[in-house]
Coordinates of C-alpha atoms and ligand atoms in Angstrom, one line a residue:
X263 CA 72.9 9.9 58.1
X264 CA 69.6 10.3 56.3
X265 CA 67.1 9.9 59.1
X266 CA 64.9 7.6 57.2
X267 CA 67.4 5.0 55.9
X268 CA 65.4 2.3 57.6
X269 CA 62.0 3.1 56.0
X270 CA 60.4 4.2 59.2
X271 CA 58.7 7.2 57.5
X272 CA 56.8 5.2 54.9
X273 CA 55.9 2.5 57.5
X274 CA 54.6 5.0 60.0
X275 CA 52.9 7.1 57.3
X276 CA 50.9 4.0 56.2
X277 CA 49.2 3.9 59.6
X278 CA 48.6 7.6 59.9
X279 CA 45.1 9.2 59.2
X280 CA 45.2 13.0 59.3
X281 CA 41.8 14.6 59.0
X282 CA 39.5 17.5 60.0
X283 CA 35.8 17.8 60.7
X284 CA 34.1 20.4 58.6
X285 CA 30.8 21.7 59.7
X286 CA 28.7 24.8 60.5
X287 CA 28.7 26.0 64.1
X288 CA 26.4 24.0 66.4
X289 CA 26.3 21.0 64.1
X290 CA 28.2 19.1 66.9
X291 CA 31.9 19.3 66.0
X292 CA 33.1 19.5 69.5
X293 CA 30.7 16.8 70.7
X294 CA 31.8 14.5 67.8
X295 CA 35.5 15.2 68.5
X296 CA 35.0 14.2 72.0
X297 CA 33.0 11.1 71.1
X298 CA 35.7 10.0 68.7
X299 CA 38.4 10.5 71.4
X300 CA 36.2 8.4 73.7
X301 CA 35.8 5.6 71.3
X302 CA 39.5 5.6 70.6
X303 CA 40.0 5.4 74.4
X304 CA 42.0 8.7 74.3
X305 CA 39.7 9.9 77.1
X306 CA 37.7 7.9 79.6
X307 CA 34.7 10.2 79.9
X308 CA 33.1 12.6 77.5
X309 CA 33.2 16.1 78.9
X310 CA 36.9 16.2 79.6
X311 CA 38.2 17.7 76.3
X312 CA 35.6 20.1 75.1
X313 CA 33.3 20.8 78.0
X314 CA 32.5 24.5 77.7
X315 CA 33.3 25.1 81.4
X316 CA 36.6 23.4 80.9
X317 CA 37.4 25.5 77.9
X318 CA 36.9 28.7 79.8
X319 CA 39.2 27.6 82.5
X320 CA 41.9 26.6 80.0
X321 CA 41.8 30.0 78.4
X322 CA 43.4 31.6 81.4
X323 CA 47.0 32.2 80.4
X324 CA 46.9 32.6 76.6
X325 CA 45.9 35.5 74.5
X326 CA 44.4 38.6 76.1
X327 CA 41.6 38.4 73.6
X328 CA 40.8 34.9 74.5
X329 CA 40.5 35.8 78.1
X330 CA 38.0 38.5 77.3
X331 CA 35.9 36.2 75.2
X332 CA 36.4 32.9 76.9
X333 CA 36.9 31.2 73.6
X334 CA 39.8 29.2 72.3
X335 CA 41.7 30.9 69.5
X336 CA 44.4 28.3 69.6
X337 CA 44.0 25.5 67.1
X338 CA 44.0 22.0 68.4
X339 CA 45.5 18.9 67.0
X340 CA 44.3 15.9 68.8
X341 CA 46.3 12.7 68.3
X342 CA 44.9 9.3 69.2
X343 CA 45.4 5.6 68.4
X344 CA 42.8 3.3 67.0
X345 CA 43.1 -0.2 65.7
X346 CA 46.9 0.1 65.1
X347 CA 46.5 3.5 63.4
X348 CA 47.5 6.9 64.6
X349 CA 44.8 9.5 64.0
X350 CA 45.5 13.2 63.8
X351 CA 42.4 15.2 64.1
X352 CA 43.0 18.9 63.3
X353 CA 40.6 21.5 64.5
X354 CA 38.9 23.9 62.1
X355 CA 38.0 26.9 64.2
X356 CA 34.5 28.1 63.7
X357 CA 32.1 30.4 65.5
X358 CA 33.7 33.8 66.3
X359 CA 37.2 32.4 65.6
X360 CA 36.5 31.5 61.9
X361 CA 39.3 32.9 59.9
X362 CA 41.6 32.3 56.9
X363 CA 43.4 29.8 59.2
X364 CA 40.3 27.7 59.2
X365 CA 40.7 27.1 55.5
X366 CA 44.4 26.7 55.8
X367 CA 44.0 23.7 58.1
X368 CA 42.6 21.8 55.2
X369 CA 46.0 22.1 53.4
X370 CA 47.3 19.9 56.2
X371 CA 44.8 17.0 56.1
X372 CA 44.3 14.0 53.8
X373 CA 40.6 13.6 54.4
X374 CA 37.6 15.5 55.9
X375 CA 34.6 14.4 57.8
X376 CA 31.6 16.6 56.8
X377 CA 29.3 16.9 59.7
X378 CA 25.7 17.7 59.0
X379 CA 22.9 18.6 61.4
X380 CA 20.0 16.2 60.5
X381 CA 17.5 19.0 60.9
X382 CA 19.4 21.7 59.0
X383 CA 21.2 19.9 56.2
X384 CA 23.9 21.8 54.4
X385 CA 24.7 25.2 55.9
X386 CA 26.9 28.1 54.9
X387 CA 30.1 27.3 56.6
X388 CA 29.9 23.6 55.5
X389 CA 29.6 24.8 51.9
X390 CA 32.6 27.0 52.2
X391 CA 34.8 24.4 53.8
X392 CA 33.6 21.8 51.3
X393 CA 34.6 24.2 48.5
X394 CA 38.2 24.2 49.9
X395 CA 38.2 20.4 50.2
X396 CA 37.1 20.1 46.6
X397 CA 39.7 22.5 45.4
X398 CA 42.4 20.5 47.2
X399 CA 41.0 17.2 46.1
X400 CA 40.4 15.9 49.6
X401 CA 38.0 13.0 49.9
X402 CA 35.0 13.6 52.2
X403 CA 33.2 11.2 54.6
X404 CA 29.8 12.5 55.7
X405 CA 28.3 12.1 59.1
X406 CA 24.6 13.1 59.6
X407 CA 24.4 14.0 63.2
X408 CA 21.5 14.5 65.7
X409 CA 19.4 11.7 64.5
X410 CA 18.0 11.5 68.0
X411 CA 16.1 14.7 67.3
X412 CA 13.4 15.4 64.8
X413 CA 14.9 16.3 61.5
X414 CA 14.7 15.8 57.7
X415 CA 14.2 12.6 55.8
X416 CA 17.4 10.7 55.2
X417 CA 16.8 10.4 51.4
X418 CA 16.1 14.1 51.2
X419 CA 19.4 14.9 52.9
X420 CA 21.3 12.7 50.4
X421 CA 19.5 14.5 47.5
X422 CA 20.7 17.8 48.8
X423 CA 24.3 16.7 49.0
X424 CA 24.2 15.3 45.5
X425 CA 22.4 18.3 44.0
X426 CA 24.5 21.0 45.7
X427 CA 27.9 19.4 45.8
X428 CA 27.7 17.2 42.8
X429 CA 28.9 14.5 45.2
X430 CA 27.2 11.1 45.1
X431 CA 26.3 9.9 48.6
X432 CA 26.9 6.2 49.2
X433 CA 25.5 5.4 52.7
X434 CA 27.5 2.9 54.7
X435 CA 25.1 3.1 57.6
X436 CA 21.4 3.6 57.5
X437 CA 19.0 4.7 60.2
X438 CA 16.0 2.6 61.3
X439 CA 13.4 5.1 62.3
X440 CA 13.0 8.7 61.3
X441 CA 15.1 11.5 62.8
X442 CA 13.8 11.8 66.4
X443 CA 12.7 8.1 66.5
X444 CA 16.0 6.3 66.0
X445 CA 15.6 2.6 66.6
X446 CA 19.0 1.6 65.4
X447 CA 21.5 1.6 62.5
X448 CA 22.0 -0.9 59.7
X449 CA 25.6 -1.3 58.5
X450 CA 24.8 -1.8 54.8
X451 CA 27.8 -4.2 54.5
X452 CA 25.9 -6.5 57.0
X453 CA 22.3 -5.8 56.3
X454 CA 21.0 -8.9 57.9
X455 CA 21.0 -7.3 61.3
X456 CA 20.4 -4.0 63.0
X457 CA 22.6 -2.4 65.6
X458 CA 20.7 -1.2 68.6
X459 CA 22.2 1.2 71.1
X460 CA 21.7 1.8 74.8
X461 CA 23.0 5.2 75.6
X462 CA 24.6 6.0 78.9
X463 CA 23.3 9.0 80.9
X464 CA 24.7 12.2 79.4
X465 CA 26.6 10.2 76.8
X466 CA 29.5 10.2 79.2
X467 CA 30.5 6.6 78.1
X468 CA 30.2 4.6 74.9
X469 CA 26.7 3.4 74.2
X470 CA 26.3 -0.4 74.4
X471 CA 25.8 -1.9 70.9
X472 CA 23.8 -5.0 70.3
X473 CA 23.2 -6.7 66.9
X474 CA 19.6 -7.8 66.4
X475 CA 19.0 -10.3 63.5
X476 CA 16.8 -9.1 60.7
X477 CA 14.3 -12.0 61.4
X478 CA 13.5 -10.4 64.8
X479 CA 13.4 -6.9 63.5
X480 CA 10.3 -7.1 61.4
X481 CA 8.3 -8.2 64.5
X482 CA 10.1 -5.8 66.9
X483 CA 10.2 -2.6 64.9
X484 CA 7.4 -3.1 62.3
X485 CA 7.0 -0.2 59.9
X486 CA 10.3 1.5 60.8
X487 CA 12.2 -1.7 59.8
X488 CA 10.1 -2.2 56.7
X489 CA 10.8 1.3 55.6
X490 CA 14.5 1.0 56.2
X491 CA 14.6 -2.2 54.2
X492 CA 12.7 -0.5 51.3
X493 CA 15.1 2.5 51.4
X494 CA 18.1 0.3 51.4
X495 CA 16.7 -1.6 48.4
X496 CA 16.2 1.7 46.6
X497 CA 19.7 2.7 47.3
X498 CA 21.1 -0.6 46.2
X499 CA 19.1 -0.4 42.9
X500 CA 20.4 3.1 42.3
X501 CA 24.0 1.8 42.8
X502 CA 24.7 4.1 45.7
X503 CA 27.3 1.8 47.2
X504 CA 30.8 2.7 48.3
X505 CA 33.4 2.7 45.5
X506 CA 36.8 3.5 46.8
X507 CA 38.2 4.9 43.6
X508 CA 35.2 7.3 43.1
X509 CA 35.5 8.3 46.8
X510 CA 39.2 9.1 46.5
X511 CA 38.5 11.1 43.3
X512 CA 36.0 13.2 45.1
X513 CA 33.0 12.0 43.2
X514 CA 31.3 10.1 46.0
X515 CA 31.0 10.4 49.8
X516 CA 30.3 7.5 52.2
X517 CA 27.5 8.5 54.5
X518 CA 27.1 7.6 58.2
X519 CA 24.2 8.5 60.5
X520 CA 24.2 8.9 64.3
X521 CA 24.0 11.1 67.3
X522 CA 27.3 12.2 68.6
X523 CA 25.9 13.4 71.9
X524 CA 24.8 9.8 72.7
X525 CA 27.7 8.1 71.0
X526 CA 25.5 6.5 68.5
X527 CA 27.1 5.6 65.2
X528 CA 30.4 7.0 66.3
X529 CA 32.3 3.8 66.4
X530 CA 31.4 3.0 62.8
X531 CA 32.6 6.5 61.8
X532 CA 35.9 6.0 63.7
X533 CA 36.4 2.7 61.9
X534 CA 35.7 4.4 58.6
X535 CA 38.4 6.9 59.2
X536 CA 40.8 4.0 59.7
X537 CA 39.4 1.9 56.8
X538 CA 38.5 4.6 54.2
X539 CA 40.5 7.7 54.8
X540 CA 43.8 7.7 52.9
X541 CA 47.1 7.6 54.6
X542 CA 49.6 10.4 53.7
X543 CA 51.0 10.1 50.3
X544 CA 53.8 11.7 48.3
X545 CA 53.2 15.4 48.2
X546 CA 53.4 17.6 45.1
X547 CA 56.3 19.9 44.8
X548 CA 56.2 23.5 43.5
X549 CA 58.3 22.8 40.5
X550 CA 56.4 19.6 39.5
X551 CA 57.0 16.1 40.7
X552 CA 56.5 14.8 44.3
X553 CA 58.3 14.4 47.5
X554 CA 58.3 10.7 48.4
X555 CA 57.4 9.8 51.9
X556 CA 60.7 8.2 52.6
X557 CA 62.7 11.2 51.3
X558 CA 64.4 13.2 54.1
X559 CA 62.2 15.3 56.3
X560 CA 60.1 18.1 54.7
X561 CA 57.2 19.9 56.2
X562 CA 54.7 22.6 55.3
X563 CA 53.9 25.5 57.6
X564 CA 50.1 25.8 57.3
X565 CA 49.4 28.2 60.2
X566 CA 51.3 30.6 62.3
X567 CA 49.7 31.5 65.6
X568 CA 50.8 34.7 67.3
X569 CA 50.6 34.9 71.1
X570 CA 49.3 38.4 71.9
X571 CA 50.2 38.4 75.5
X572 CA 52.7 41.3 75.6
X573 CA 55.1 39.3 78.0
X574 CA 55.1 36.2 75.8
X575 CA 55.2 37.3 72.3
X576 CA 56.1 34.0 70.9
X577 CA 54.8 32.5 67.7
X578 CA 53.8 28.9 67.1
X579 CA 54.2 27.7 63.5
X580 CA 52.2 24.6 62.8
X581 CA 54.0 22.2 60.5
X582 CA 52.6 19.2 58.8
X583 CA 55.2 16.6 58.3
X584 CA 55.1 15.6 54.6
X585 CA 58.1 13.3 54.2
X586 CA 60.8 11.7 56.3
X587 CA 61.2 11.7 60.1
X588 CA 61.1 14.8 62.1
X589 CA 63.4 14.7 65.1
X590 CA 63.4 17.6 67.6
X591 CA 66.7 19.5 67.4
X592 CA 67.4 18.4 63.9
X593 CA 68.9 20.9 61.5
X594 CA 66.4 22.0 58.9
X595 CA 66.4 24.7 56.2
X596 CA 63.7 27.2 55.5
X597 CA 63.3 26.9 51.7
X598 CA 62.3 30.6 51.3
X599 CA 65.7 31.8 52.5
X600 CA 67.9 28.8 52.3
X601 CA 68.8 29.6 56.0
X602 CA 68.9 27.1 58.8
X603 CA 66.0 27.0 61.3
X604 CA 66.2 25.7 64.9
X605 CA 63.8 22.9 65.9
X606 CA 64.7 22.7 69.5
X607 CA 61.3 24.0 70.6
X608 CA 59.0 21.5 69.0
X609 CA 55.7 20.8 70.6
X610 CA 52.4 19.1 70.1
X611 CA 49.6 21.5 70.8
X612 CA 46.1 20.7 71.9
X613 CA 44.1 23.5 73.4
X614 CA 46.3 25.1 75.9
X615 CA 48.4 22.1 76.5
X616 CA 51.8 21.9 74.9
X617 CA 54.0 18.9 75.3
X618 CA 57.4 18.4 73.7
X619 CA 57.5 16.3 70.5
X620 CA 60.7 14.3 70.0
X621 CA 59.8 12.5 66.8
X622 CA 57.1 12.9 64.2
X623 CA 56.2 11.1 60.9
X624 CA 54.4 12.1 57.7
X625 CA 50.8 13.2 58.6
X626 CA 51.8 14.4 62.1
X627 CA 51.6 18.0 63.1
X628 CA 54.4 19.7 65.0
X629 CA 54.2 23.2 66.6
X630 CA 57.4 25.1 66.6
X631 CA 57.5 27.7 69.3
X632 CA 59.5 31.0 68.8
X633 CA 59.0 30.6 65.1
X634 CA 58.7 34.3 64.3
X635 CA 60.5 34.0 61.1
X636 CA 58.3 31.3 59.6
X637 CA 55.4 32.2 57.3
X638 CA 52.3 30.4 56.2
X639 CA 53.1 28.3 53.2
X640 CA 56.8 28.0 54.0
X641 CA 58.6 24.7 53.4
X642 CA 61.1 23.3 55.9
X643 CA 63.4 20.5 54.8
X644 CA 66.4 18.5 55.9
X645 CA 69.3 17.3 53.6
X646 CA 67.5 17.4 50.3
X647 CA 65.8 20.6 49.1
X648 CA 62.1 20.8 48.6
X649 CA 59.5 23.5 48.0
X650 CA 55.8 22.9 48.3
X651 CA 53.4 25.0 46.3
X652 CA 52.4 28.3 48.0
X653 CA 49.2 28.3 50.2
X654 CA 46.3 29.7 48.2
X655 CA 44.6 32.9 49.3
X656 CA 40.9 32.5 50.1
X657 CA 37.9 34.7 49.3
X658 CA 37.7 37.5 51.9
X659 CA 34.2 38.5 53.1
X660 CA 35.0 41.4 55.4
X661 CA 36.7 44.6 54.4
X662 CA 37.9 47.6 56.4
X663 CA 40.1 50.6 55.8
X664 CA 43.0 50.9 58.3
X665 CA 44.4 54.2 59.4
X666 CA 46.9 55.1 62.1
X667 CA 45.4 56.7 65.1
X668 CA 48.5 58.7 65.6
X669 CA 49.8 60.2 62.3
X670 CA 53.3 60.6 63.7
X671 CA 53.5 56.8 63.8
X672 CA 52.8 56.2 60.1
X673 CA 56.2 54.6 59.6
X674 CA 55.5 52.0 62.3
X675 CA 51.9 51.7 60.9
X676 CA 53.2 50.8 57.4
X677 CA 55.8 48.4 58.8
X678 CA 53.2 46.6 60.9
X679 CA 50.6 46.3 58.2
X680 CA 53.3 45.0 55.8
X681 CA 54.4 42.4 58.3
X682 CA 50.9 41.2 59.2
X683 CA 50.2 40.8 55.4
X684 CA 53.4 38.9 54.9
X685 CA 52.5 36.6 57.9
X686 CA 49.1 36.0 56.4
X687 CA 47.2 37.4 59.3
X688 CA 45.1 39.5 57.0
X689 CA 45.1 40.3 53.2
X690 CA 46.1 43.9 52.3
X691 CA 44.5 45.6 49.4
X692 CA 45.5 48.9 47.8
X693 CA 44.4 51.2 45.0
X694 CA 45.8 54.4 43.6
X695 CA 42.6 56.1 44.8
X696 CA 43.1 55.2 48.4
X697 CA 46.9 55.4 48.7
X698 CA 49.0 53.3 51.0
X699 CA 48.4 55.3 54.1
X700 CA 44.8 53.9 54.1
X701 CA 45.0 50.3 53.0
X702 CA 42.0 48.1 52.8
X703 CA 42.3 45.0 55.0
X704 CA 40.4 42.0 53.8
X705 CA 39.5 39.0 56.0
X706 CA 37.7 35.7 55.9
X707 CA 36.5 36.1 59.5
X708 CA 36.1 39.2 61.7
X709 CA 38.4 37.9 64.3
X710 CA 41.3 38.6 61.9
X711 CA 40.6 42.4 62.3
X712 CA 40.6 42.0 66.1
X713 CA 44.0 40.3 65.8
X714 CA 45.3 43.0 63.6
X715 CA 44.1 45.8 65.9
X716 CA 45.6 44.1 69.0
X717 CA 48.9 43.4 67.3
X718 CA 49.3 46.8 65.7
X719 CA 48.8 48.5 69.1
X720 CA 50.7 46.0 71.2
X721 CA 53.5 44.9 69.0
X722 CA 54.1 47.8 66.6
X723 CA 53.0 50.6 68.9
X724 CA 50.9 52.0 66.1
X725 CA 47.2 51.7 67.1
X726 CA 44.8 51.6 64.2
X727 CA 41.3 52.8 63.5
X728 CA 39.3 50.4 61.4
X729 CA 36.5 51.7 59.3
X730 CA 34.3 48.9 57.9
X731 CA 33.4 49.0 54.3
X732 CA 30.0 47.9 53.0
X733 CA 31.4 45.1 50.8
X734 CA 30.9 41.4 51.5
X735 CA 31.9 39.7 48.3
X736 CA 35.2 39.6 46.3
X737 CA 35.7 38.3 42.8
X738 CA 38.9 38.0 40.8
X739 CA 39.1 40.3 37.9
X740 CA 41.8 41.9 35.7
X741 CA 43.0 45.3 34.7
X742 CA 40.3 45.7 32.1
X743 CA 37.6 44.5 34.6
X744 CA 38.9 46.9 37.2
X745 CA 38.8 49.8 34.8
X746 CA 35.2 49.0 33.8
X747 CA 34.1 48.7 37.4
X748 CA 35.8 52.1 38.2
X749 CA 33.6 54.0 35.7
X750 CA 30.4 52.0 36.1
X751 CA 27.4 53.3 38.1
X752 CA 27.7 50.2 40.3
X753 CA 29.1 51.0 43.7
X754 CA 31.7 48.3 43.7
X755 CA 35.4 48.9 44.0
X756 CA 38.5 47.3 42.4
X757 CA 41.6 46.9 44.4
X758 CA 45.0 45.1 44.1
X759 CA 46.0 42.5 46.7
X760 CA 49.6 43.3 47.8
X761 CA 50.5 39.7 48.4
X762 CA 50.0 38.4 44.9
X763 CA 49.1 41.5 42.9
X764 CA 45.7 39.9 42.1
X765 CA 43.0 42.3 41.2
X766 CA 39.9 41.9 43.3
X767 CA 36.5 43.4 42.5
X768 CA 34.5 44.1 45.7
X769 CA 30.7 44.2 45.8
X770 CA 28.1 44.6 48.5
X771 CA 26.5 41.2 47.6
X772 CA 26.0 38.8 44.8
X773 CA 23.1 40.7 43.4
X774 CA 25.3 43.7 42.9
X775 CA 28.0 41.5 41.3
X776 CA 25.5 39.8 39.0
X777 CA 24.0 43.1 37.9
X778 CA 27.5 44.4 37.1
X779 CA 28.2 41.2 35.1
X780 CA 24.9 41.6 33.2
X781 CA 25.8 45.1 32.3
X782 CA 29.3 44.2 31.4
X783 CA 29.3 40.6 30.2
X784 CA 32.9 40.9 29.0
X785 CA 34.4 42.0 32.3
X786 CA 36.2 39.2 34.0
X787 CA 34.6 38.1 37.3
X788 CA 35.8 34.8 38.6
X789 CA 34.9 33.0 41.8
X790 CA 37.6 32.8 44.5
X791 CA 38.1 29.6 46.5
X792 CA 35.4 29.3 49.2
X793 CA 33.4 32.2 47.8
X794 CA 29.8 31.3 48.4
X795 CA 26.8 33.2 47.3
Ligands
GDP167 P1 30.0 22.8 67.5 O1 29.6 24.2 67.5 O2 29.8 22.2 66.1 O3 31.3 22.4 68.1 O4 28.8 22.1 68.3 P2 28.8 21.4 69.7 O5 29.5 20.1 69.8 O6 29.1 22.5 70.7 O7 27.2 21.1 69.8 C1 26.2 22.1 69.7 C2 25.0 21.7 70.4 O8 24.4 20.5 69.8 C3 25.3 21.3 71.9 O9 24.2 21.7 72.7 C4 25.3 19.8 71.8 O10 25.0 19.2 73.0 C5 24.3 19.5 70.7 N1 24.5 18.2 70.0 C6 25.7 17.7 69.5 N2 25.5 16.5 69.0 C7 24.2 16.2 69.2 C8 23.4 15.0 68.9 O11 23.9 14.1 68.3 N3 22.1 15.1 69.3 C9 21.6 16.2 69.9 N4 20.3 16.1 70.2 N5 22.3 17.3 70.2 C10 23.6 17.3 69.9

């Protein structure tokens, strides 16, 4: 029987919203995640999911590295219901655990919430993650956070988004009172009233929301209200109103203001995820065409997490369901080999918690445990073959030469490096000059090197010595560009990425890359996805 003969997949997909929050560390992603869960009644008190103390406790029996650091390397997928929809919020690890996986998560979502600190505006990590969203064509909703603290002017923040991202901001809520003096929010769809919030101590519970008619606002809030009215008038005159088609095409971003820590403006954002974020749609296939939602099951492996505990060397492969109904235990095929793959150990994973998943629909994420054979970018399908396009590789920013500590283990060394490359744990670069006994490892985040070092020692019994190289920027080039770079005075280096044979030109920084380009204007130097300089 084709699992979806009754149309359940399309029906369930229509009420799914699968999204991620993209932000720079400290903008308030954990706080917002928790506030969203609170408003969706998935938790009853804030502090339960992401409390830092709680996090440390949870890290007890997972990776050795996690224990040492007290951070969570495991990605989280938080699922909760709101207004008849099922929301899947995928974590985009930041801080010290920023890695290529952070970008890969965006291959599994249909929408992103861009979280901005009102005092800081756009920051480096936000820019990189936005770059990936743009590349994937994911629509972006913006939340300006920390409006309870002094920060920048609202209009100035909108300007920055428009200028830097060529993304037109269309505010859906607007603050009354400058950052640090928040009086309330106006929902621009109902501008005849202001929403006033009474926060609870510590933001543990939802803030009470009261609608005050505009007539009373002028008297009560004076200049703050007048100013908000003027700004709203300005925005209306400029045509900065939500247009769904433009939003879906990545030309505009609806903007919300608030303070996640006090639960202000969070309900409106949560509603926006339900109302504005798109449900899963048919997914493009590698050979052209799309996989309809109600085709038999097909899923994309967007991340493989290795457990580094030497007694529990399992792998969890995270799979985004793209079509059909996933049922635990069902027979699926791995497209890369045409071989069957067991799905008996299907879980949902949030933090350290795993619970068995019996059924999942398009937009949902399933973690398959003991999935050592699966690779990032793999397609799994049932009944009717499908192959999704390969996962792109992202701009690495850290480079190190790897050498075996013990030369008599060089065979194990080569095997280990090859496997970690194939798994997508790190990018491996080679050149004739360096030879394959001293490959250059390239990573998006430094944690990837730690993972490589730990796994090489623990899993392949081939400890490595890593020697950091002074490069921080990679650009795509070609054979001619590599040749020119090789003989130029500039201390860059051209290497070939093993995975896709792409030629990369490495530089210390953008000034060095720019001066090379000025000197050799014909040499090809292209930006890679999420390269920001
Ligand atoms: P993350 O690194 O993006 O996950 O950020 P966190 O959620 O851990 O927040 C970083 C810091 O900002 C914490 O001290 C939070 O309490 C604080 N924070 C988060 N949201 C707000 C907010 O709306 N207002 C204020 N004043 N502080 C906030």
